[in-house]
Tab-separated table of C-alpha atoms and ligand atoms in Angstrom:
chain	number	residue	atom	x	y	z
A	1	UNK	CA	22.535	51.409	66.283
A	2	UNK	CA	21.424	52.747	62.823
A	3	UNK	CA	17.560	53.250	62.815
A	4	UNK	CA	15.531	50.758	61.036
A	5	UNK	CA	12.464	49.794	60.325
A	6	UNK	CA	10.496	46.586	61.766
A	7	UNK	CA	7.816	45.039	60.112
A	8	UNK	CA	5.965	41.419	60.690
A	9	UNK	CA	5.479	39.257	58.021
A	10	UNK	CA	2.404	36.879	57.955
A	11	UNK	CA	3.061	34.787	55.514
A	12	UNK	CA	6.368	33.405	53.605
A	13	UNK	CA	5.480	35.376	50.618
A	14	UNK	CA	5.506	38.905	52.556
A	15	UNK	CA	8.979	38.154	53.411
A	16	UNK	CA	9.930	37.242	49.467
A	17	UNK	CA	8.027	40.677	48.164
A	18	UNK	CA	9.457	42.587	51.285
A	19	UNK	CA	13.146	41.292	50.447
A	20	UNK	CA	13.072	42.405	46.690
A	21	UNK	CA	11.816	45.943	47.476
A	22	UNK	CA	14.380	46.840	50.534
A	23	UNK	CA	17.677	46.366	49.388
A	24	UNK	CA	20.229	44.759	52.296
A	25	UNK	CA	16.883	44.037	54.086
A	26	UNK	CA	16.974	41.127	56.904
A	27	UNK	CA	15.351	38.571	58.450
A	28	UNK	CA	14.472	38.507	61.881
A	29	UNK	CA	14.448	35.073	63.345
A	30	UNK	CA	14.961	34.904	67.134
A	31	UNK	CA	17.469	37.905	66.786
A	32	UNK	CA	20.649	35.736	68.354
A	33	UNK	CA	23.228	35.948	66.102
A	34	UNK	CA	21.205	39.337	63.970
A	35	UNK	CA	20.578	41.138	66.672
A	36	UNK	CA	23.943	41.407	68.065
A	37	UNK	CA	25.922	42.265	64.981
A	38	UNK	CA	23.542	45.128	65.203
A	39	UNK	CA	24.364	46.260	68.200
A	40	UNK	CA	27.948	45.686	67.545
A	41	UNK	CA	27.649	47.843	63.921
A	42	UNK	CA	28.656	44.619	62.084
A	43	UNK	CA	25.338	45.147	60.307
A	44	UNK	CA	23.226	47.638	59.350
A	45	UNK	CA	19.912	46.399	57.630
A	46	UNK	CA	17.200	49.356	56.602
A	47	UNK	CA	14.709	46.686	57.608
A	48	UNK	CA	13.965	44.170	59.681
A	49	UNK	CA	11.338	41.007	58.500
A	50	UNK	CA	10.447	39.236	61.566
A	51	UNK	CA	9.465	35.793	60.762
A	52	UNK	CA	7.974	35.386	64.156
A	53	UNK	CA	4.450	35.198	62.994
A	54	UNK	CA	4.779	32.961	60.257
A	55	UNK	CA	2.489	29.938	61.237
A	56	UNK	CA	4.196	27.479	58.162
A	57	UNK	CA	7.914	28.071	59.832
A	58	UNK	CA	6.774	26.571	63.298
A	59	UNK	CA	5.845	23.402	61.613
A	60	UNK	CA	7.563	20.621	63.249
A	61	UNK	CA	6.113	17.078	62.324
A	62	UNK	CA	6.612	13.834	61.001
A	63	UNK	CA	6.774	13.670	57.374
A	64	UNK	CA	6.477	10.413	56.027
A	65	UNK	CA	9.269	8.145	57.663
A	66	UNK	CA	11.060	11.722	57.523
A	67	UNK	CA	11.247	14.659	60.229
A	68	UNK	CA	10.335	18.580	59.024
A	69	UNK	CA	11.552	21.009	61.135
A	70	UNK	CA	10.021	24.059	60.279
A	71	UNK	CA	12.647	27.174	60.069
A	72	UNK	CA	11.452	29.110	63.067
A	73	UNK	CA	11.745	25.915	65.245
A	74	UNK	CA	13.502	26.767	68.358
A	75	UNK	CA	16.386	24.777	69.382
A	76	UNK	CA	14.429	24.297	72.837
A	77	UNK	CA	11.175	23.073	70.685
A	78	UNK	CA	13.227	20.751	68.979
A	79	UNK	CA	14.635	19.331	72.742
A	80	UNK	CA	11.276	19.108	73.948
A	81	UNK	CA	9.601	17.787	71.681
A	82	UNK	CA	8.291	14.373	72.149
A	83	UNK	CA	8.669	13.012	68.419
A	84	UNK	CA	11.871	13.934	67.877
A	85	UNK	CA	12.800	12.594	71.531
A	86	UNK	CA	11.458	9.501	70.466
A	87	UNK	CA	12.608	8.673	66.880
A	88	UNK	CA	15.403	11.048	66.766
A	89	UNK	CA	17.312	11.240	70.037
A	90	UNK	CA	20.502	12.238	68.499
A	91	UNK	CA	19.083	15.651	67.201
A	92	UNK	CA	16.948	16.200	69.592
A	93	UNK	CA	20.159	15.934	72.331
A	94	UNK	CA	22.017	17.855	69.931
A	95	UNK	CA	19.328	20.774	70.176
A	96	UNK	CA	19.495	20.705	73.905
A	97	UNK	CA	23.158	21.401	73.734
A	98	UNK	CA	22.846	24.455	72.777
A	99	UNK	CA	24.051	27.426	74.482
A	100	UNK	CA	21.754	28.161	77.441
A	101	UNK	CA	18.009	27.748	78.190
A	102	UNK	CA	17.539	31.779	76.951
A	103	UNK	CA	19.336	31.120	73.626
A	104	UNK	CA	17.498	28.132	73.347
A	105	UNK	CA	14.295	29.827	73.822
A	106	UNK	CA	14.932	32.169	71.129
A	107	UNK	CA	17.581	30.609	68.618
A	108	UNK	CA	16.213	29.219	65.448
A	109	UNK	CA	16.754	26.179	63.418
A	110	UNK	CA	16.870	28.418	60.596
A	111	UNK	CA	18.370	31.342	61.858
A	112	UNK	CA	21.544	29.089	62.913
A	113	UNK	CA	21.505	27.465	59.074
A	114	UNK	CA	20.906	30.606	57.405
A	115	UNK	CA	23.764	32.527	59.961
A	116	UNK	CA	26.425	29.333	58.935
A	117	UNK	CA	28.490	29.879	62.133
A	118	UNK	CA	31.882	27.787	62.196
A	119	UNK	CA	31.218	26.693	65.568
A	120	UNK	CA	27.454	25.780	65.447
A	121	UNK	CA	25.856	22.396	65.686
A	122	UNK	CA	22.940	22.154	63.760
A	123	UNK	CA	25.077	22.233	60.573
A	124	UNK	CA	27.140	18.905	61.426
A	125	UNK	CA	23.995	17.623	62.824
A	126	UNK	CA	22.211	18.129	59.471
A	127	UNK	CA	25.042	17.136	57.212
A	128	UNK	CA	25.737	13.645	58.890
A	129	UNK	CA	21.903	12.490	58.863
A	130	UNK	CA	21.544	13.694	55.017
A	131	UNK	CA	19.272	16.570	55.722
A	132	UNK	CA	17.571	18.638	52.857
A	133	UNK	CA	17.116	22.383	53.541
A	134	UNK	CA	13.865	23.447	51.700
A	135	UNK	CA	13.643	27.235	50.635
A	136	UNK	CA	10.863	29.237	49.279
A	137	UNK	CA	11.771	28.466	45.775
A	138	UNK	CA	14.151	24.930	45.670
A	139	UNK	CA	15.711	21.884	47.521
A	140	UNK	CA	19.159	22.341	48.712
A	141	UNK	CA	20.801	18.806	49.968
A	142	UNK	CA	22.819	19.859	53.200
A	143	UNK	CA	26.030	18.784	51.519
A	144	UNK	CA	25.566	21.894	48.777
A	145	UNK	CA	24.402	24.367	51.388
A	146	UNK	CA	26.920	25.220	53.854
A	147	UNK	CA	29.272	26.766	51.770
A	148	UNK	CA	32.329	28.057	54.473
A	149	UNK	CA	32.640	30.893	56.756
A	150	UNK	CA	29.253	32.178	57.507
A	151	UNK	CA	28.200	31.360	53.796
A	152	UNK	CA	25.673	29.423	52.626
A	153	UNK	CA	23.662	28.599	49.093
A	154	UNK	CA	20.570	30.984	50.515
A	155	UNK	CA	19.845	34.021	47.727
A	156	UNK	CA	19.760	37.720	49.049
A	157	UNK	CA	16.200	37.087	48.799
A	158	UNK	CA	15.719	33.688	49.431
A	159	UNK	CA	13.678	32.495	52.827
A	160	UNK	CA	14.989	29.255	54.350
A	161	UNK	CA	11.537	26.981	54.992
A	162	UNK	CA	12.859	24.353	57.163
A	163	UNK	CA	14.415	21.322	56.822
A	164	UNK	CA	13.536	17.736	56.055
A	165	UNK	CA	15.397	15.309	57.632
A	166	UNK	CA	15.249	11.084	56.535
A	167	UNK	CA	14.023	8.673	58.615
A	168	UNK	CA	16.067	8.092	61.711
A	169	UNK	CA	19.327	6.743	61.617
A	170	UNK	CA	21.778	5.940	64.848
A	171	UNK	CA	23.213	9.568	65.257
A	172	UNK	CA	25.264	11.025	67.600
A	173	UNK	CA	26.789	14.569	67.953
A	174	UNK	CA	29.753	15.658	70.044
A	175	UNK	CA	31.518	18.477	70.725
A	176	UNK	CA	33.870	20.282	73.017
A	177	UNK	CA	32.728	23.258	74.420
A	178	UNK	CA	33.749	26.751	74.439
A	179	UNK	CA	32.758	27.415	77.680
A	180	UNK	CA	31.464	30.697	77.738
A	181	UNK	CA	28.956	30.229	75.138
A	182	UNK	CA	28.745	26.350	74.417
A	183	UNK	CA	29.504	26.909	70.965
A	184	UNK	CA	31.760	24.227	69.391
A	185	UNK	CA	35.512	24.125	69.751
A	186	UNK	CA	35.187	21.327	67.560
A	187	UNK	CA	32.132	18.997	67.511
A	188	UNK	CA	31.721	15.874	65.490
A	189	UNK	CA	28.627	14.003	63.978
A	190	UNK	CA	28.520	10.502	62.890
A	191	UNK	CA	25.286	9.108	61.457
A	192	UNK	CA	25.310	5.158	60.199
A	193	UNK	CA	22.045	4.740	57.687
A	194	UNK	CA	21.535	2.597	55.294
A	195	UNK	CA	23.419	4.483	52.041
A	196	UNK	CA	26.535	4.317	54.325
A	197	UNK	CA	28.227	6.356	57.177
A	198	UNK	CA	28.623	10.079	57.505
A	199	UNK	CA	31.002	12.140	59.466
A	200	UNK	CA	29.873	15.415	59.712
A	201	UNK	CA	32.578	18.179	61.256
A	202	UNK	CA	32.170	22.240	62.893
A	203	UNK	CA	34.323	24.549	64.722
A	204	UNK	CA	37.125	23.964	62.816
A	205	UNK	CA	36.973	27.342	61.303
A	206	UNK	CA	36.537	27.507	57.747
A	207	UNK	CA	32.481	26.177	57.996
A	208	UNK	CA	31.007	22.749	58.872
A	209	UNK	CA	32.433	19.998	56.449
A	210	UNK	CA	32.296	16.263	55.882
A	211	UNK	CA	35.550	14.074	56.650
A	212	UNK	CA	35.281	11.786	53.761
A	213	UNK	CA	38.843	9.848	54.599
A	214	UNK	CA	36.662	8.708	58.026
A	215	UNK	CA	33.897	8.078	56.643
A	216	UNK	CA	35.600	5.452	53.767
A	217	UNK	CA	37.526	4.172	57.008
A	218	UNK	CA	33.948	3.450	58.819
A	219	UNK	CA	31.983	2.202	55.819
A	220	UNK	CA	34.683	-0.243	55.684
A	221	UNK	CA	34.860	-1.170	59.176
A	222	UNK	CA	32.949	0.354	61.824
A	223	UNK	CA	34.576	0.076	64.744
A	224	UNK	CA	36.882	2.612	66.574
A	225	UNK	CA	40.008	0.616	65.309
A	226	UNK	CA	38.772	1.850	62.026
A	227	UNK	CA	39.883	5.813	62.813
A	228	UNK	CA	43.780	5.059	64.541
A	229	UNK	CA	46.074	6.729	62.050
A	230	UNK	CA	43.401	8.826	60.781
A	231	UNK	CA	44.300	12.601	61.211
A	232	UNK	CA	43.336	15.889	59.735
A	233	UNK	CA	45.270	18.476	58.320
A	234	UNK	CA	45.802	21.293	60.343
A	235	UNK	CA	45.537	23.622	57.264
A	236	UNK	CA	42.152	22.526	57.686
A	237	UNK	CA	41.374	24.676	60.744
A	238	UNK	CA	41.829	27.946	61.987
A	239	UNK	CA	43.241	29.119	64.994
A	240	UNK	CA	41.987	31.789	67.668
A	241	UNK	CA	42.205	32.816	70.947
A	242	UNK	CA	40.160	30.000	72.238
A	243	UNK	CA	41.741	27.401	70.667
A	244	UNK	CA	44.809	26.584	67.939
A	245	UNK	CA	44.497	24.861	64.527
A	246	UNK	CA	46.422	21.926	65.648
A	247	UNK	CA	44.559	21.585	68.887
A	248	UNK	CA	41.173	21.644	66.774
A	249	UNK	CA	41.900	18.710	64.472
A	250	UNK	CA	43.414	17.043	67.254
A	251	UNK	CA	40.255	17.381	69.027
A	252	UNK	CA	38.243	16.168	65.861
A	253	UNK	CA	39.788	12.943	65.957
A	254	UNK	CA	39.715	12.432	69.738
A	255	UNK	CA	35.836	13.334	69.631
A	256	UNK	CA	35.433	11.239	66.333
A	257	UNK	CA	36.954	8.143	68.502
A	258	UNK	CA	34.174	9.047	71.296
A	259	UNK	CA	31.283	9.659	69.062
A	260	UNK	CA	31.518	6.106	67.500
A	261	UNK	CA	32.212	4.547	70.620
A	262	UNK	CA	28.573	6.365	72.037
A	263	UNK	CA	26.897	5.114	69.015
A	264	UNK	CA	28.353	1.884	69.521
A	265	UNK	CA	27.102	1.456	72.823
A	266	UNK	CA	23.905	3.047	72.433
A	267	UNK	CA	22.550	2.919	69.122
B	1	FAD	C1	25.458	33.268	73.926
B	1	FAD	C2	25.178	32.404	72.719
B	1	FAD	C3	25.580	31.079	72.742
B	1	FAD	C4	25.333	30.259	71.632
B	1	FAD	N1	25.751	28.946	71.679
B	1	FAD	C5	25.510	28.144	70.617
B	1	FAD	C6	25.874	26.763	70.631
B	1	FAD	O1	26.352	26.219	71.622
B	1	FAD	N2	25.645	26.040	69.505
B	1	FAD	C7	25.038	26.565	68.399
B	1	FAD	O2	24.831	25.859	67.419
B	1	FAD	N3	24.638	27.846	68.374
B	1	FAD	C8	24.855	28.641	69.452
B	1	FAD	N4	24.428	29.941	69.418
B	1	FAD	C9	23.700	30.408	68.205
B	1	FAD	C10	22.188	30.431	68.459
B	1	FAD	O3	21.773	29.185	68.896
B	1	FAD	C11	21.343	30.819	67.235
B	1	FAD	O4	20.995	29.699	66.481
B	1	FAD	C12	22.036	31.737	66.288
B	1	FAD	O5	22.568	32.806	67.021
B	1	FAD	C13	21.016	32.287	65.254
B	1	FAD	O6	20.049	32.995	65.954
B	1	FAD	P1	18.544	33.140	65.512
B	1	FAD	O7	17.975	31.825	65.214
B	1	FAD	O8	17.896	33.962	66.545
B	1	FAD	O9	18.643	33.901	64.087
B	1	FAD	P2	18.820	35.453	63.807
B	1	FAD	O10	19.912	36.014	64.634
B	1	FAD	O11	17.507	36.152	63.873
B	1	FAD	O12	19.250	35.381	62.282
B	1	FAD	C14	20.528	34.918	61.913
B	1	FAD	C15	20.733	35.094	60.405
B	1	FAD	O13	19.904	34.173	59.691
B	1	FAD	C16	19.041	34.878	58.779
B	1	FAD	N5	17.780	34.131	58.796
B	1	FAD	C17	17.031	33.854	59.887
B	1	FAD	N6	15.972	33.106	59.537
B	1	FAD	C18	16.061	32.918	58.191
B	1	FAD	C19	15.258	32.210	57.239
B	1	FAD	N7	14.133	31.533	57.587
B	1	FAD	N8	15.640	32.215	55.930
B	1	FAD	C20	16.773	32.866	55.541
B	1	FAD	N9	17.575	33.545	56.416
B	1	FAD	C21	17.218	33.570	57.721
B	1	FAD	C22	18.933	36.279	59.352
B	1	FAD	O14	18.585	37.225	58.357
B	1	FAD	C23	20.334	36.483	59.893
B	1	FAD	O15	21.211	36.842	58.851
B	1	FAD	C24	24.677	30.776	70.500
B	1	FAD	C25	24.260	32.110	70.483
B	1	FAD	C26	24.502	32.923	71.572
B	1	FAD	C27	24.029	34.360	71.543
């Protein structure tokens, strides 16, 4: 691995001034994702900013009628924890889906925004309950954010705060598992609030997306009768060696089908 520096920031604003000075420097969150494109020479930061010691990024707390997640949540805090258990099972089920209990451990709500994988949950999760992703300098509405293949709306030197999610609407999240790492083959969110329904998509391949044909479908009619015919272009996956492009969107509707029928049964 190229040598690099490590430094801990304390506060949000290190990070910022730390960001501008070094060039192609990085953020440490739990080091998941970071870490092993390190190792694997897919990146090769001068420095690292570990976040690890930032008290306002472990925030997690209600908000209003809303939820903040701070960014340096881990997915297992967010499993555990007994608010989110209790007013929003759906995300807090999604969290505990991910990969194992290590990953959990150590993987970040932000560092799995701010990385954008294809196959990761937290963005469907996020885009189907109508999540806002708060940075050190603006509001970013989930929709605008994820912006395809590992690419979001964050700045070079922009630090991801958390994100504030609405009050709690029926949600549930599915997805088919890759089954070495739990990723999504293709997962599905559906969220029903008040402003309508959302159908949230990942692991198709080209970033986490909305399906706006299902969700007109369902805000007409929400029942699973709603989604027969309903189908996805293939051209709107990818293939690989886990999985074809056909089999994905298949998938997408089979799980959509599911997902409904779970939030259905238990609201
Ligand atoms: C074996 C394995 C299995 C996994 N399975 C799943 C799964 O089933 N589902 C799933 O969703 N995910 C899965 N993941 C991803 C994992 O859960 C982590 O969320 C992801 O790897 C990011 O890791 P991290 O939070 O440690 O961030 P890091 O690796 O530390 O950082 C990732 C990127 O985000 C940037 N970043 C971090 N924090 C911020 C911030 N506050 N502001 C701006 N940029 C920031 C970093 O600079 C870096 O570019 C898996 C990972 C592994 C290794």
């Amino acid at each position: 691995m190229t040598p690099f520096e490590h430094r801990r920031a304390g506060r949000v604003s290190d990070a910022v001034v730390w960001l501008r000075e070094t060039p192609d420097a990085k953020l440490l969150a739990g080091g998941q994702s970071l870490l092993a494109a390190m190792k694997l020479g897919l990146a090769a930061p001068p420095l690292l900013i570990d976040l690890g010691r930032v008290p306002e990024l472990l925030v997690l707390r209600e908000e209003g009628a809303g939820l903040w997640i701070g960014a340096m949540c881990t997915h297992a805090s967010v499993a555990a924890s007994p608010l989110v258990r209790a007013r929003w099972p759906g995300l807090a089920r999604l969290a505990a889906g991910i990969a194992d209990q290590q990953v959990r451990n150590r993987g970040t709500l932000g560092g799995s925004v701010s990385n954008a994988d294809p196959a990761a949950c937290w963005p469907a999760g996020l885009l189907a309950c109508g999540a806002t992703l708060v940075t050190d300098r603006r509001e970013i509405a989930a929709n605008d954010f994820f912006r395809g293949l590992f690419t979001t709306a964050l700045e070079p030197d922009e630090v991801l705060l958390g994100a504030r999610v609405p009050a709690p609407t029926p949600l549930v999240y599915l997805k088919e598992e890759q089954p070495a790492s739990r990723f999504a083959l293709t997962g599905v969110a559906i969220a029903r609030g008040a402003d309508g329904v959302r159908v949230a998509l990942t692991g198709l391949g080209h970033g986490p997306c909305r399906w706006p044909e299902a969700e007109a479908a369902l805000t007409r009619r929400f029942a699973p009768e709603a989604l027969a015919g309903l189908a996805l272009d293939p051209q709107q996956a990818a293939g690989d060696l886990h999985a074809s492009a056909e089999y994905r969107v298949h998938l997408a509707g089979v799980l959509a089908r599911r997902t409904l029928q779970q939030l259905l049964s238990h609201p």
